């Protein structure tokens, strides 16, 4: 696929903004389901970009930084997966698996950024001691620009390099490796959910888990429900149960607070 200089610049800008958003804006612009759709729109295939972004989102749904440890970076991984799928017609699942090394590179990029920003903390300290709000703003902008540039340069360089040799590399990959990468990419979204469940699952929620699993099997085997509608049906059922539980818990708490005097046994 031939791309213009405008598309390359737009990919650079999107990566720059997403990198900053991941740590500071916190508007979820960096989420793969958002960046995938945006990159797809820039490269002329928003549908593929949204599919890849959604797939990558499922894979990273349980990833979170713990202390100084950083998971594979969702910004670089998600954008590169969308780039692979949209520019060289790579299968979405295979694109997700292929983007993992780039996500790991982004992980190192975050560590590099924190290392480069460490000396700037003294400038922040000096401005804080002097109550210099303009100085704090200035160094904050400098810090964010460093972060955005690290990510944007990495993605842009690999984007341009991928355009030059990407299709030849894909054509040279044997079929068995293609199938393996596609299977690995398809599996990763389930791994993401497994990580999320490991973090948030408690004993009183296992009943809902098995109930949802059973409903998914039933719904997926009903011919009148299309494959794309199964998730929507399950979402509505899950929302209904969650809303009912919320109402019940709210009423019980209200009764406990306003229940009156129980000293007479009534």
C-alpha positions as a LaTeX table, in Angstrom:
\begin{tabular}{lrrr}
\hline
Residue & $x$ (\AA) & $y$ (\AA) & $z$ (\AA) \\
\hline
Unk1 & 0.00 & 0.00 & 0.00 \\
Unk2 & 1.30 & 3.44 & $-0.96$ \\
Unk3 & 0.90 & 6.14 & 1.69 \\
Unk4 & 1.36 & 9.88 & 1.46 \\
Unk5 & 3.50 & 12.15 & 3.59 \\
Unk6 & 0.29 & 13.52 & 5.11 \\
Unk7 & $-0.68$ & 10.04 & 6.36 \\
Unk8 & 2.79 & 9.55 & 7.87 \\
Unk9 & 2.54 & 12.92 & 9.66 \\
Unk10 & $-0.94$ & 12.07 & 10.95 \\
Unk11 & 0.27 & 8.73 & 12.33 \\
Unk12 & 3.12 & 10.63 & 14.03 \\
Unk13 & 0.65 & 13.10 & 15.59 \\
Unk14 & $-1.77$ & 10.40 & 16.74 \\
Unk15 & 1.06 & 8.46 & 18.41 \\
Unk16 & 2.39 & 11.65 & 20.02 \\
Unk17 & $-1.01$ & 12.47 & 21.56 \\
Unk18 & $-1.78$ & 8.88 & 22.58 \\
Unk19 & 1.58 & 8.52 & 24.36 \\
Unk20 & 0.93 & 11.61 & 26.46 \\
Unk21 & $-2.67$ & 10.59 & 27.12 \\
Unk22 & $-1.58$ & 7.24 & 28.55 \\
Unk23 & 0.15 & 8.90 & 31.49 \\
Unk24 & $-1.27$ & 12.41 & 31.80 \\
Unk25 & $-4.41$ & 13.29 & 29.83 \\
Unk26 & $-6.07$ & 10.03 & 30.91 \\
Unk27 & $-8.95$ & 10.49 & 28.46 \\
Unk28 & $-8.59$ & 6.89 & 27.17 \\
Unk29 & $-7.48$ & 8.21 & 23.77 \\
Unk30 & $-4.52$ & 5.83 & 24.00 \\
Unk31 & $-6.71$ & 2.73 & 24.24 \\
Unk32 & $-6.15$ & 0.39 & 21.24 \\
Unk33 & $-9.84$ & 0.40 & 20.31 \\
Unk34 & $-9.55$ & 4.18 & 19.83 \\
Unk35 & $-6.12$ & 4.36 & 18.19 \\
Unk36 & $-6.95$ & 1.39 & 15.95 \\
Unk37 & $-10.02$ & 3.11 & 14.54 \\
Unk38 & $-8.18$ & 6.42 & 14.09 \\
Unk39 & $-5.18$ & 4.80 & 12.37 \\
Unk40 & $-7.57$ & 2.80 & 10.20 \\
Unk41 & $-9.34$ & 6.01 & 9.17 \\
Unk42 & $-6.00$ & 7.67 & 8.33 \\
Unk43 & $-4.93$ & 4.69 & 6.22 \\
Unk44 & $-8.30$ & 4.38 & 4.51 \\
Unk45 & $-9.63$ & 1.23 & 6.21 \\
Unk46 & $-11.46$ & 2.18 & 9.38 \\
Unk47 & $-13.27$ & $-1.17$ & 9.58 \\
Unk48 & $-10.02$ & $-3.16$ & 9.73 \\
Unk49 & $-8.53$ & $-0.66$ & 12.15 \\
Unk50 & $-11.52$ & $-1.01$ & 14.47 \\
Unk51 & $-11.38$ & $-4.83$ & 14.34 \\
Unk52 & $-7.66$ & $-4.87$ & 15.12 \\
Unk53 & $-8.04$ & $-2.24$ & 17.83 \\
Unk54 & $-10.86$ & $-4.16$ & 19.47 \\
Unk55 & $-8.87$ & $-7.40$ & 19.34 \\
Unk56 & $-5.82$ & $-5.73$ & 20.85 \\
Unk57 & $-8.01$ & $-4.07$ & 23.49 \\
Unk58 & $-9.26$ & $-7.46$ & 24.65 \\
Unk59 & $-5.67$ & $-8.65$ & 24.95 \\
Unk60 & $-4.58$ & $-5.70$ & 27.10 \\
Unk61 & $-7.74$ & $-5.39$ & 29.20 \\
Unk62 & $-6.09$ & $-6.97$ & 32.22 \\
Unk63 & $-2.67$ & $-5.33$ & 31.84 \\
Unk64 & $-1.73$ & $-2.68$ & 34.37 \\
Unk65 & 1.52 & $-1.23$ & 35.70 \\
Unk66 & 2.44 & $-2.36$ & 39.21 \\
Unk67 & 4.97 & $-0.13$ & 40.91 \\
Unk68 & 7.84 & 0.42 & 38.50 \\
Unk69 & 7.01 & $-2.63$ & 36.39 \\
Unk70 & 5.47 & $-1.79$ & 33.03 \\
Unk71 & 3.39 & $-4.16$ & 30.86 \\
Unk72 & 3.93 & $-4.30$ & 27.07 \\
Unk73 & 2.93 & $-0.86$ & 25.86 \\
Unk74 & $-0.59$ & $-0.64$ & 24.44 \\
Unk75 & 0.07 & 2.55 & 22.46 \\
Unk76 & 2.87 & 1.28 & 20.25 \\
Unk77 & 1.53 & $-2.28$ & 20.07 \\
Unk78 & $-2.00$ & $-1.21$ & 19.16 \\
Unk79 & $-0.91$ & 1.31 & 16.54 \\
Unk80 & 1.59 & $-1.04$ & 14.90 \\
Unk81 & $-1.01$ & $-3.82$ & 14.79 \\
Unk82 & $-3.41$ & $-1.49$ & 12.97 \\
Unk83 & $-0.64$ & $-0.37$ & 10.62 \\
Unk84 & 0.24 & $-3.97$ & 9.71 \\
Unk85 & $-3.38$ & $-4.92$ & 9.07 \\
Unk86 & $-4.24$ & $-1.80$ & 7.05 \\
Unk87 & $-1.10$ & $-1.43$ & 4.93 \\
Unk88 & $-0.09$ & $-5.01$ & 4.08 \\
Unk89 & $-3.47$ & $-6.75$ & 4.42 \\
Unk90 & $-2.35$ & $-8.85$ & 7.36 \\
Unk91 & $-4.96$ & $-10.92$ & 9.17 \\
Unk92 & $-6.12$ & $-9.01$ & 12.32 \\
Unk93 & $-5.18$ & $-11.83$ & 14.69 \\
Unk94 & $-1.81$ & $-12.24$ & 13.03 \\
Unk95 & $-1.26$ & $-8.46$ & 13.15 \\
Unk96 & $-1.90$ & $-8.46$ & 16.90 \\
Unk97 & 0.66 & $-11.24$ & 17.45 \\
Unk98 & 3.20 & $-9.56$ & 15.15 \\
Unk99 & 2.89 & $-6.28$ & 17.06 \\
Unk100 & 3.91 & $-7.82$ & 20.40 \\
Unk101 & 7.69 & $-7.20$ & 19.91 \\
Unk102 & 6.89 & $-3.54$ & 19.20 \\
Unk103 & 4.79 & $-3.39$ & 22.38 \\
Unk104 & 7.79 & $-4.72$ & 24.29 \\
Unk105 & 9.92 & $-2.02$ & 22.67 \\
Unk106 & 7.37 & 0.50 & 23.93 \\
Unk107 & 7.80 & $-0.99$ & 27.39 \\
Unk108 & 11.49 & $-0.11$ & 27.19 \\
Unk109 & 10.52 & 3.32 & 25.83 \\
Unk110 & 8.54 & 4.03 & 28.99 \\
Unk111 & 11.54 & 3.08 & 31.13 \\
Unk112 & 13.76 & 5.33 & 28.99 \\
Unk113 & 11.31 & 8.20 & 29.42 \\
Unk114 & 11.26 & 7.88 & 33.20 \\
Unk115 & 15.05 & 7.76 & 33.20 \\
Unk116 & 15.34 & 10.89 & 31.05 \\
Unk117 & 12.75 & 12.73 & 33.12 \\
Unk118 & 14.41 & 12.01 & 36.47 \\
Unk119 & 16.88 & 14.95 & 36.24 \\
Unk120 & 13.97 & 17.27 & 35.44 \\
Unk121 & 12.52 & 16.67 & 38.89 \\
Unk122 & 15.06 & 19.08 & 40.36 \\
Unk123 & 13.74 & 21.82 & 38.08 \\
Unk124 & 10.21 & 21.04 & 39.26 \\
Unk125 & 11.41 & 21.16 & 42.88 \\
Unk126 & 13.05 & 24.55 & 42.36 \\
Unk127 & 9.93 & 25.98 & 40.75 \\
Unk128 & 7.75 & 24.61 & 43.56 \\
Unk129 & 9.97 & 26.21 & 46.22 \\
Unk130 & 9.61 & 29.56 & 44.46 \\
Unk131 & 5.86 & 29.05 & 43.81 \\
Unk132 & 6.68 & 29.51 & 40.13 \\
Unk133 & 3.59 & 28.06 & 38.45 \\
Unk134 & 4.70 & 29.17 & 34.99 \\
Unk135 & 7.99 & 27.33 & 35.45 \\
Unk136 & 6.18 & 24.16 & 36.50 \\
Unk137 & 3.97 & 24.46 & 33.42 \\
Unk138 & 7.00 & 24.94 & 31.19 \\
Unk139 & 8.84 & 21.89 & 32.50 \\
Unk140 & 5.65 & 19.83 & 32.35 \\
Unk141 & 5.32 & 20.66 & 28.65 \\
Unk142 & 8.97 & 19.77 & 28.08 \\
Unk143 & 8.47 & 16.47 & 29.88 \\
Unk144 & 5.37 & 15.59 & 27.88 \\
Unk145 & 7.06 & 16.47 & 24.60 \\
Unk146 & 9.91 & 14.08 & 25.43 \\
Unk147 & 7.39 & 11.33 & 26.13 \\
Unk148 & 5.42 & 11.94 & 22.95 \\
Unk149 & 8.50 & 12.19 & 20.76 \\
Unk150 & 9.98 & 8.90 & 22.01 \\
Unk151 & 6.82 & 7.01 & 21.08 \\
Unk152 & 6.06 & 8.91 & 17.89 \\
Unk153 & 9.60 & 8.49 & 16.50 \\
Unk154 & 9.59 & 4.75 & 17.24 \\
Unk155 & 6.24 & 4.19 & 15.52 \\
Unk156 & 7.02 & 6.44 & 12.54 \\
Unk157 & 10.39 & 4.81 & 11.86 \\
Unk158 & 8.91 & 1.31 & 11.94 \\
Unk159 & 5.92 & 2.51 & 9.90 \\
Unk160 & 8.17 & 3.80 & 7.12 \\
Unk161 & 10.44 & 0.73 & 7.30 \\
Unk162 & 7.41 & $-1.55$ & 7.22 \\
Unk163 & 6.16 & 0.10 & 4.04 \\
Unk164 & 9.48 & $-0.63$ & 2.37 \\
Unk165 & 9.92 & $-4.28$ & 3.30 \\
Unk166 & 6.71 & $-5.30$ & 5.04 \\
Unk167 & 4.95 & $-6.96$ & 2.12 \\
Unk168 & 8.07 & $-8.91$ & 1.10 \\
Unk169 & 8.47 & $-10.15$ & 4.67 \\
Unk170 & 4.82 & $-11.22$ & 4.87 \\
Unk171 & 5.05 & $-13.03$ & 1.55 \\
Unk172 & 8.17 & $-14.86$ & 2.75 \\
Unk173 & 6.52 & $-16.15$ & 5.95 \\
Unk174 & 5.60 & $-19.84$ & 5.53 \\
Unk175 & 1.99 & $-20.89$ & 5.90 \\
Unk176 & 2.57 & $-22.84$ & 9.12 \\
Unk177 & 4.03 & $-19.74$ & 10.78 \\
Unk178 & 1.16 & $-17.63$ & 9.49 \\
Unk179 & $-1.30$ & $-20.04$ & 11.04 \\
Unk180 & 0.66 & $-20.09$ & 14.29 \\
Unk181 & 0.75 & $-16.30$ & 14.56 \\
Unk182 & $-2.98$ & $-16.07$ & 13.81 \\
Unk183 & $-3.75$ & $-18.69$ & 16.47 \\
Unk184 & $-1.52$ & $-16.88$ & 18.99 \\
Unk185 & $-3.20$ & $-13.54$ & 18.27 \\
Unk186 & $-6.64$ & $-15.09$ & 18.60 \\
Unk187 & $-5.66$ & $-16.65$ & 21.93 \\
Unk188 & $-4.25$ & $-13.45$ & 23.44 \\
Unk189 & $-7.64$ & $-11.78$ & 23.87 \\
Unk190 & $-8.72$ & $-14.66$ & 26.10 \\
Unk191 & $-5.48$ & $-14.34$ & 28.05 \\
Unk192 & $-6.32$ & $-10.68$ & 28.63 \\
Unk193 & $-9.68$ & $-11.58$ & 30.12 \\
Unk194 & $-8.05$ & $-14.29$ & 32.24 \\
Unk195 & $-5.64$ & $-11.74$ & 33.71 \\
Unk196 & $-8.54$ & $-9.39$ & 34.44 \\
Unk197 & $-10.54$ & $-12.14$ & 36.14 \\
Unk198 & $-7.53$ & $-13.10$ & 38.25 \\
Unk199 & $-7.38$ & $-9.54$ & 39.57 \\
Unk200 & $-11.08$ & $-8.86$ & 40.21 \\
Unk201 & $-12.67$ & $-12.30$ & 40.71 \\
Unk202 & $-14.05$ & $-13.13$ & 44.16 \\
Unk203 & $-15.91$ & $-16.20$ & 45.39 \\
Unk204 & $-19.33$ & $-14.56$ & 45.30 \\
Unk205 & $-18.93$ & $-13.78$ & 41.58 \\
Unk206 & $-18.25$ & $-17.31$ & 40.32 \\
Unk207 & $-21.99$ & $-17.95$ & 40.00 \\
Unk208 & $-22.34$ & $-15.04$ & 37.57 \\
Unk209 & $-19.29$ & $-16.29$ & 35.65 \\
Unk210 & $-20.73$ & $-19.76$ & 35.07 \\
Unk211 & $-24.15$ & $-18.33$ & 34.31 \\
Unk212 & $-22.67$ & $-16.02$ & 31.68 \\
Unk213 & $-20.62$ & $-18.85$ & 30.21 \\
Unk214 & $-23.74$ & $-21.00$ & 29.89 \\
Unk215 & $-25.74$ & $-18.17$ & 28.33 \\
Unk216 & $-22.93$ & $-17.58$ & 25.81 \\
Unk217 & $-23.03$ & $-21.24$ & 24.73 \\
Unk218 & $-26.82$ & $-21.14$ & 24.38 \\
Unk219 & $-26.91$ & $-17.84$ & 22.49 \\
Unk220 & $-24.11$ & $-18.80$ & 20.10 \\
Unk221 & $-26.00$ & $-21.94$ & 19.08 \\
Unk222 & $-29.28$ & $-20.21$ & 18.24 \\
Unk223 & $-29.35$ & $-19.76$ & 14.44 \\
Unk224 & $-31.67$ & $-16.75$ & 14.56 \\
Unk225 & $-29.11$ & $-14.80$ & 16.59 \\
Unk226 & $-26.28$ & $-13.65$ & 14.35 \\
Unk227 & $-22.72$ & $-14.07$ & 15.56 \\
Unk228 & $-22.31$ & $-10.31$ & 15.86 \\
Unk229 & $-25.47$ & $-10.00$ & 17.99 \\
Unk230 & $-24.46$ & $-12.60$ & 20.59 \\
Unk231 & $-22.17$ & $-10.19$ & 22.43 \\
Unk232 & $-24.85$ & $-7.49$ & 22.41 \\
Unk233 & $-27.45$ & $-9.91$ & 23.82 \\
Unk234 & $-25.09$ & $-11.03$ & 26.58 \\
Unk235 & $-24.17$ & $-7.42$ & 27.33 \\
Unk236 & $-27.82$ & $-6.48$ & 27.80 \\
Unk237 & $-28.40$ & $-9.49$ & 30.06 \\
Unk238 & $-25.28$ & $-8.71$ & 32.08 \\
Unk239 & $-26.25$ & $-5.06$ & 32.42 \\
Unk240 & $-29.74$ & $-6.04$ & 33.57 \\
Unk241 & $-28.37$ & $-8.37$ & 36.27 \\
Unk242 & $-25.80$ & $-5.79$ & 37.40 \\
Unk243 & $-28.43$ & $-3.03$ & 37.56 \\
Unk244 & $-30.81$ & $-5.27$ & 39.53 \\
Unk245 & $-28.02$ & $-6.18$ & 41.96 \\
Unk246 & $-27.13$ & $-2.50$ & 42.37 \\
Unk247 & $-30.74$ & $-1.65$ & 43.21 \\
Unk248 & $-30.99$ & $-4.48$ & 45.71 \\
Unk249 & $-27.76$ & $-3.51$ & 47.45 \\
Unk250 & $-28.83$ & 0.13 & 47.58 \\
Unk251 & $-32.21$ & $-0.76$ & 49.10 \\
Unk252 & $-30.60$ & $-3.06$ & 51.68 \\
Unk253 & $-28.15$ & $-0.36$ & 52.74 \\
Unk254 & $-30.99$ & 2.15 & 52.98 \\
Unk255 & $-32.99$ & $-0.24$ & 55.13 \\
Unk256 & $-30.01$ & $-0.77$ & 57.42 \\
Unk257 & $-29.61$ & 2.99 & 57.90 \\
Unk258 & $-33.30$ & 3.89 & 58.21 \\
Unk259 & $-34.52$ & 0.72 & 59.88 \\
Unk260 & $-35.44$ & 2.43 & 63.13 \\
Unk261 & $-34.91$ & 1.18 & 66.65 \\
Unk262 & $-34.60$ & $-2.59$ & 67.01 \\
Unk263 & $-34.26$ & $-2.49$ & 70.79 \\
Unk264 & $-37.87$ & $-3.66$ & 71.25 \\
Unk265 & $-37.34$ & $-6.70$ & 69.06 \\
Unk266 & $-39.49$ & $-5.40$ & 66.16 \\
\hline
\end{tabular}
